[in-house]
C-alpha positions as a Python dict, from the first residue, in 0.01 Angstrom:
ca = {
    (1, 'X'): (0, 0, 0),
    (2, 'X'): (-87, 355, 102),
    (3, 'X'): (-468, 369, 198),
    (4, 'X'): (-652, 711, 123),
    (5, 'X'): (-1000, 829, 271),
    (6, 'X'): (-1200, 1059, 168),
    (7, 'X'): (-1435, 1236, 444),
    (8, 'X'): (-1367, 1143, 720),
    (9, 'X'): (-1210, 925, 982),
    (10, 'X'): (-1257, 545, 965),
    (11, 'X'): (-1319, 445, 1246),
    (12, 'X'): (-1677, 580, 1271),
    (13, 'X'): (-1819, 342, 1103),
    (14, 'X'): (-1753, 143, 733),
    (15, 'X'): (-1568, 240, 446),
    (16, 'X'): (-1655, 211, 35),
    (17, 'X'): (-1423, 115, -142),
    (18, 'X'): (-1415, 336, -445),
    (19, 'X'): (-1121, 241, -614),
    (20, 'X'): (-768, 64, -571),
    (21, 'X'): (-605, 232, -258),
    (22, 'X'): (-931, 511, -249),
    (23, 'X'): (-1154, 462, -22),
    (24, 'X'): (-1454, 681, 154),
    (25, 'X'): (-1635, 745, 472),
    (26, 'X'): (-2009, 854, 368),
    (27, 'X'): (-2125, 1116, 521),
    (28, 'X'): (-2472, 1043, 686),
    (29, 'X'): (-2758, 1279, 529),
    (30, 'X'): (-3155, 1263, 629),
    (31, 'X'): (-3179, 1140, 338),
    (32, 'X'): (-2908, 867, 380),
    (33, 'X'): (-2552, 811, 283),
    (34, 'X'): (-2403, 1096, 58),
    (35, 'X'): (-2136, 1059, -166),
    (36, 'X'): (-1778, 1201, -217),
    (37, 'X'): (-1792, 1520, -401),
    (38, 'X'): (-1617, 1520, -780),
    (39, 'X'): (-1402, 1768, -654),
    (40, 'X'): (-1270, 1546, -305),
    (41, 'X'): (-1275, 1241, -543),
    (42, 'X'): (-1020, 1381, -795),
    (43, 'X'): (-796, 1579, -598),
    (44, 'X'): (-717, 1259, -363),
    (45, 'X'): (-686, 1038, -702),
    (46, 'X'): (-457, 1282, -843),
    (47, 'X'): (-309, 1384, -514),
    (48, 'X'): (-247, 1709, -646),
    (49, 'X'): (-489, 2005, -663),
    (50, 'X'): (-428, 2151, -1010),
    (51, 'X'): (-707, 1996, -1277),
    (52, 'X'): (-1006, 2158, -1423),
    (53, 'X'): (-1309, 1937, -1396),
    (54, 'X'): (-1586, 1971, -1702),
    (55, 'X'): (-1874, 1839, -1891),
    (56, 'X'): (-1963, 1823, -2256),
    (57, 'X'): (-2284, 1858, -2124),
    (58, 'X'): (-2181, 2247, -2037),
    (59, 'X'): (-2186, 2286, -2411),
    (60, 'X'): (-2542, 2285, -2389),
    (61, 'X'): (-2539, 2598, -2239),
    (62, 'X'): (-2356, 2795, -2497),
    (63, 'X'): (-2622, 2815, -2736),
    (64, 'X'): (-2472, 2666, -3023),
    (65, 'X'): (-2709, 2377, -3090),
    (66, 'X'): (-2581, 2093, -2859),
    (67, 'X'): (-2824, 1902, -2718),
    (68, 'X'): (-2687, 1571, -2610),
    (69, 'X'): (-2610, 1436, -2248),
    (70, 'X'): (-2334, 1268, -2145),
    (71, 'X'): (-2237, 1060, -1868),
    (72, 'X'): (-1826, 1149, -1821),
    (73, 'X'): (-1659, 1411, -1641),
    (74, 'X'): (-1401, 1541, -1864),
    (75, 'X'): (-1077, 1602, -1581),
    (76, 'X'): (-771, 1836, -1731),
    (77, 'X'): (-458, 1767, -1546),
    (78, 'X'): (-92, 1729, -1539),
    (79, 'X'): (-60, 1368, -1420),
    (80, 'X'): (-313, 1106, -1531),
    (81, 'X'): (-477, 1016, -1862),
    (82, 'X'): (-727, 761, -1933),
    (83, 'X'): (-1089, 697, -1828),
    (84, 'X'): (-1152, 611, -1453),
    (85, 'X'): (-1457, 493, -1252),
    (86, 'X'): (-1409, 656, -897),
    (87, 'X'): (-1709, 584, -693),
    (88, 'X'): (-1964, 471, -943),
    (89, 'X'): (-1887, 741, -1205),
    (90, 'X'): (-1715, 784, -1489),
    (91, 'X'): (-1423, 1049, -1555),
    (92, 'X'): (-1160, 1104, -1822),
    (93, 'X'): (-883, 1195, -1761),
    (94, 'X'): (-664, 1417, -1983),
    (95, 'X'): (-339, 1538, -1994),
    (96, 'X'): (-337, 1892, -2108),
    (97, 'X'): (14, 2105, -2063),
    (98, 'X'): (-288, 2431, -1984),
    (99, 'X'): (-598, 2470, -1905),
    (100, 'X'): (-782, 2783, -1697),
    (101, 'X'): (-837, 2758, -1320),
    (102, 'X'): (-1214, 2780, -1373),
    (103, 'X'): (-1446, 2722, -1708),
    (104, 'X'): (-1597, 3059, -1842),
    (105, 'X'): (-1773, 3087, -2166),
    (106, 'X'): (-1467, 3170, -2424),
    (107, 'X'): (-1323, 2781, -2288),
    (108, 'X'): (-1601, 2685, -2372),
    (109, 'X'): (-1584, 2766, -2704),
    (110, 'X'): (-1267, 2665, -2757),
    (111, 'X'): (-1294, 2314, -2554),
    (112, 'X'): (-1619, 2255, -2815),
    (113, 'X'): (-1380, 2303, -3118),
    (114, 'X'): (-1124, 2122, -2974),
    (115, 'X'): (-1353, 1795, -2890),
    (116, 'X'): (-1599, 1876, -3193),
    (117, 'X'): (-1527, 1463, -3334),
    (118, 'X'): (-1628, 1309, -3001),
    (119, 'X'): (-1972, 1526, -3008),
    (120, 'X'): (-2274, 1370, -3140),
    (121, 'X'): (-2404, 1673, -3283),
    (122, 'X'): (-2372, 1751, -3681),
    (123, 'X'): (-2002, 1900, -3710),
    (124, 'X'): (-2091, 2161, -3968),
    (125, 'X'): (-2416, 2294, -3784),
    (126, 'X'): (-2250, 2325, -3451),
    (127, 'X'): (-1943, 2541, -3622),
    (128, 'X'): (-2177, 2794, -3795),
    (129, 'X'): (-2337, 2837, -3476),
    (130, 'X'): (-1987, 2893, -3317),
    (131, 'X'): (-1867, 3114, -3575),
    (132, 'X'): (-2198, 3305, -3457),
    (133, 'X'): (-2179, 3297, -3096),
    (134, 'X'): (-1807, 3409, -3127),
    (135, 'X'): (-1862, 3744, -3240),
    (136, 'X'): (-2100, 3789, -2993),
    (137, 'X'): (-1833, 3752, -2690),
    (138, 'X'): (-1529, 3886, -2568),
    (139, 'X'): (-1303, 3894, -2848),
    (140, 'X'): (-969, 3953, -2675),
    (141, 'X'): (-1070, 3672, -2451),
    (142, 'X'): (-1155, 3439, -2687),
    (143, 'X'): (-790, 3479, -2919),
    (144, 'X'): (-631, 3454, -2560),
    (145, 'X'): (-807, 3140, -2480),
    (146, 'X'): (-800, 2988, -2821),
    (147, 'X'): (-409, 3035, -2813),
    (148, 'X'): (-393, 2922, -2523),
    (149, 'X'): (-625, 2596, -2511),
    (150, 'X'): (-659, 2567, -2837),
    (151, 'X'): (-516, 2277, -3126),
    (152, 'X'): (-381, 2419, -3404),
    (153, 'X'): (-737, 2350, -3607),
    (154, 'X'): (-927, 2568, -3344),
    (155, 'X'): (-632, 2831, -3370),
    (156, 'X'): (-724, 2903, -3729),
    (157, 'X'): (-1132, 2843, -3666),
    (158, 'X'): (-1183, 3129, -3441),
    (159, 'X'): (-904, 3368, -3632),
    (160, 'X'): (-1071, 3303, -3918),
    (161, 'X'): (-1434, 3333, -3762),
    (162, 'X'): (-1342, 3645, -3533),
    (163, 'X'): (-1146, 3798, -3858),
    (164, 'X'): (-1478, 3789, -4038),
    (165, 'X'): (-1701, 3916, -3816),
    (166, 'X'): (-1472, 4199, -3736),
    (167, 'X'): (-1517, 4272, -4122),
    (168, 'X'): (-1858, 4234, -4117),
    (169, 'X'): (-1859, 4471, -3827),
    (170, 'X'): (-1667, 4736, -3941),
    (171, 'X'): (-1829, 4725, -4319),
}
Protein backbone atom coordinates (compact mmCIF):
# COMPACT_ATOMS: atom_id res chain seq x y z
CA UNK A 1 0.00 0.00 0.00
CA UNK A 2 1.52 3.26 -1.21
CA UNK A 3 0.79 6.06 1.45
CA UNK A 4 0.34 9.72 0.02
CA UNK A 5 0.49 13.10 2.09
CA UNK A 6 -0.58 16.03 1.32
CA UNK A 7 1.31 19.18 2.98
CA UNK A 8 3.72 18.31 4.52
CA UNK A 9 6.02 15.91 6.26
CA UNK A 10 4.60 13.46 8.85
CA UNK A 11 6.48 13.44 11.25
CA UNK A 12 5.58 16.88 12.66
CA UNK A 13 2.86 15.97 14.17
CA UNK A 14 -0.62 13.73 13.20
CA UNK A 15 -2.04 12.89 10.06
CA UNK A 16 -6.04 12.88 8.72
CA UNK A 17 -6.87 10.43 7.06
CA UNK A 18 -8.82 11.69 4.11
CA UNK A 19 -9.32 8.83 2.12
CA UNK A 20 -7.97 5.17 1.34
CA UNK A 21 -4.11 5.58 0.87
CA UNK A 22 -4.60 9.82 1.10
CA UNK A 23 -3.72 11.22 3.86
CA UNK A 24 -2.84 15.02 5.15
CA UNK A 25 -0.67 17.02 7.40
CA UNK A 26 -2.82 20.27 8.43
CA UNK A 27 -1.25 23.11 8.23
CA UNK A 28 -1.49 25.11 11.58
CA UNK A 29 -3.38 28.62 11.01
CA UNK A 30 -4.22 31.32 13.98
CA UNK A 31 -7.18 30.32 13.46
CA UNK A 32 -6.45 26.53 13.77
CA UNK A 33 -5.96 23.60 11.52
CA UNK A 34 -6.47 24.42 7.72
CA UNK A 35 -7.39 22.11 5.24
CA UNK A 36 -5.93 20.64 1.95
CA UNK A 37 -6.67 22.87 -0.88
CA UNK A 38 -9.21 21.30 -3.81
CA UNK A 39 -6.52 21.75 -6.03
CA UNK A 40 -3.58 19.57 -3.69
CA UNK A 41 -6.52 17.18 -2.92
CA UNK A 42 -7.23 16.20 -6.57
CA UNK A 43 -4.03 16.29 -8.17
CA UNK A 44 -2.58 13.66 -5.46
CA UNK A 45 -5.99 11.53 -5.94
CA UNK A 46 -5.57 11.59 -9.54
CA UNK A 47 -1.82 11.63 -9.43
CA UNK A 48 -1.78 13.43 -12.51
CA UNK A 49 -2.10 17.21 -13.02
CA UNK A 50 -4.42 17.52 -16.02
CA UNK A 51 -8.34 18.05 -14.71
CA UNK A 52 -10.39 21.12 -14.67
CA UNK A 53 -12.06 21.62 -11.33
CA UNK A 54 -15.76 23.48 -11.42
CA UNK A 55 -18.97 24.31 -9.81
CA UNK A 56 -22.53 24.46 -10.98
CA UNK A 57 -22.64 27.03 -8.63
CA UNK A 58 -20.36 29.23 -11.27
CA UNK A 59 -23.50 29.18 -13.34
CA UNK A 60 -24.81 31.63 -11.10
CA UNK A 61 -22.61 34.02 -12.35
CA UNK A 62 -23.51 33.94 -15.96
CA UNK A 63 -26.63 35.68 -15.69
CA UNK A 64 -28.90 33.30 -17.07
CA UNK A 65 -31.29 32.77 -14.16
CA UNK A 66 -29.57 30.07 -11.99
CA UNK A 67 -29.91 30.48 -8.63
CA UNK A 68 -29.33 27.26 -6.83
CA UNK A 69 -26.27 26.10 -4.64
CA UNK A 70 -24.71 23.09 -4.72
CA UNK A 71 -22.49 21.19 -2.61
CA UNK A 72 -20.11 19.07 -5.39
CA UNK A 73 -17.12 19.99 -7.14
CA UNK A 74 -17.59 18.94 -10.61
CA UNK A 75 -13.62 17.44 -11.52
CA UNK A 76 -12.97 16.90 -15.56
CA UNK A 77 -10.26 14.43 -16.08
CA UNK A 78 -8.78 11.66 -17.99
CA UNK A 79 -8.64 8.94 -15.31
CA UNK A 80 -11.39 8.67 -12.70
CA UNK A 81 -15.19 8.83 -12.81
CA UNK A 82 -17.57 8.63 -10.06
CA UNK A 83 -18.37 10.75 -6.97
CA UNK A 84 -15.64 10.91 -4.19
CA UNK A 85 -15.51 12.34 -0.63
CA UNK A 86 -11.79 13.53 -0.19
CA UNK A 87 -11.49 15.26 3.07
CA UNK A 88 -15.03 15.94 4.07
CA UNK A 89 -16.21 17.12 0.60
CA UNK A 90 -17.81 15.98 -2.10
CA UNK A 91 -16.41 15.83 -5.84
CA UNK A 92 -17.46 14.17 -9.08
CA UNK A 93 -15.52 13.00 -11.01
CA UNK A 94 -15.88 12.89 -14.82
CA UNK A 95 -14.28 11.53 -17.57
CA UNK A 96 -14.24 13.97 -20.39
CA UNK A 97 -11.79 13.15 -23.59
CA UNK A 98 -11.45 17.65 -23.46
CA UNK A 99 -11.95 20.13 -21.46
CA UNK A 100 -10.05 23.84 -21.31
CA UNK A 101 -7.10 24.40 -18.95
CA UNK A 102 -9.08 27.09 -17.10
CA UNK A 103 -13.10 27.94 -17.01
CA UNK A 104 -13.93 31.28 -18.90
CA UNK A 105 -17.39 32.38 -19.64
CA UNK A 106 -18.10 30.63 -23.27
CA UNK A 107 -17.42 26.97 -21.00
CA UNK A 108 -19.58 28.10 -19.15
CA UNK A 109 -22.15 28.25 -21.41
CA UNK A 110 -21.56 25.30 -22.93
CA UNK A 111 -20.91 23.14 -19.55
CA UNK A 112 -24.70 24.69 -18.54
CA UNK A 113 -26.18 23.11 -21.77
CA UNK A 114 -24.37 20.19 -21.44
CA UNK A 115 -25.53 19.47 -17.59
CA UNK A 116 -28.94 21.46 -18.14
CA UNK A 117 -31.03 17.84 -16.66
CA UNK A 118 -29.01 17.74 -13.44
CA UNK A 119 -29.90 21.65 -12.78
CA UNK A 120 -32.75 22.46 -10.66
CA UNK A 121 -33.67 25.41 -12.51
CA UNK A 122 -36.75 25.38 -15.16
CA UNK A 123 -35.03 23.89 -18.46
CA UNK A 124 -36.88 26.14 -20.85
CA UNK A 125 -36.29 29.50 -18.83
CA UNK A 126 -32.63 28.91 -18.37
CA UNK A 127 -32.21 28.21 -22.41
CA UNK A 128 -33.97 31.47 -23.47
CA UNK A 129 -31.76 33.19 -21.20
CA UNK A 130 -28.76 31.34 -22.85
CA UNK A 131 -29.87 31.87 -26.24
CA UNK A 132 -29.69 35.63 -24.89
CA UNK A 133 -26.52 35.79 -23.16
CA UNK A 134 -24.91 34.02 -26.24
CA UNK A 135 -25.17 36.71 -28.58
CA UNK A 136 -23.91 38.90 -26.22
CA UNK A 137 -20.28 37.09 -26.07
CA UNK A 138 -17.58 36.10 -28.13
CA UNK A 139 -19.02 34.35 -30.91
CA UNK A 140 -15.96 32.65 -32.42
CA UNK A 141 -15.25 31.52 -28.94
CA UNK A 142 -18.30 30.19 -28.13
CA UNK A 143 -18.66 27.77 -31.71
CA UNK A 144 -14.96 26.85 -30.72
CA UNK A 145 -15.90 25.85 -27.30
CA UNK A 146 -19.24 24.38 -28.07
CA UNK A 147 -17.40 22.05 -30.66
CA UNK A 148 -15.15 21.40 -28.61
CA UNK A 149 -16.94 20.65 -25.10
CA UNK A 150 -19.98 20.35 -26.34
CA UNK A 151 -22.70 17.00 -26.80
CA UNK A 152 -24.13 16.85 -29.88
CA UNK A 153 -27.56 18.58 -28.33
CA UNK A 154 -25.47 21.71 -27.27
CA UNK A 155 -23.72 21.57 -30.81
CA UNK A 156 -27.00 22.38 -32.50
CA UNK A 157 -28.33 24.79 -29.37
CA UNK A 158 -25.80 27.42 -29.76
CA UNK A 159 -25.60 27.06 -33.87
CA UNK A 160 -28.95 27.46 -33.88
CA UNK A 161 -29.04 30.31 -31.14
CA UNK A 162 -25.80 32.16 -32.51
CA UNK A 163 -27.35 31.61 -36.26
CA UNK A 164 -30.32 33.65 -35.12
CA UNK A 165 -28.98 36.31 -33.48
CA UNK A 166 -26.53 36.86 -36.24
CA UNK A 167 -29.84 37.33 -38.35
CA UNK A 168 -31.33 39.38 -36.05
CA UNK A 169 -28.17 41.39 -36.09
CA UNK A 170 -27.60 41.88 -39.47
CA UNK A 171 -31.57 42.54 -40.32
Amino acid sequence: MRLTVICGSWWRGTLVKLAGGLYAYPRQTVFGKAPATDDELVARFLKDDRYLLASPNAYNSLGVGTTQLYDTTVVYNHKRHGEFALGGRRYDFRVKPAFPKKLSREFLLVDLVNNLDQLAESRKDVLERVEKQAASVNRPRLLRAARHYGNVRTKKFFEKALSTAERLNAG
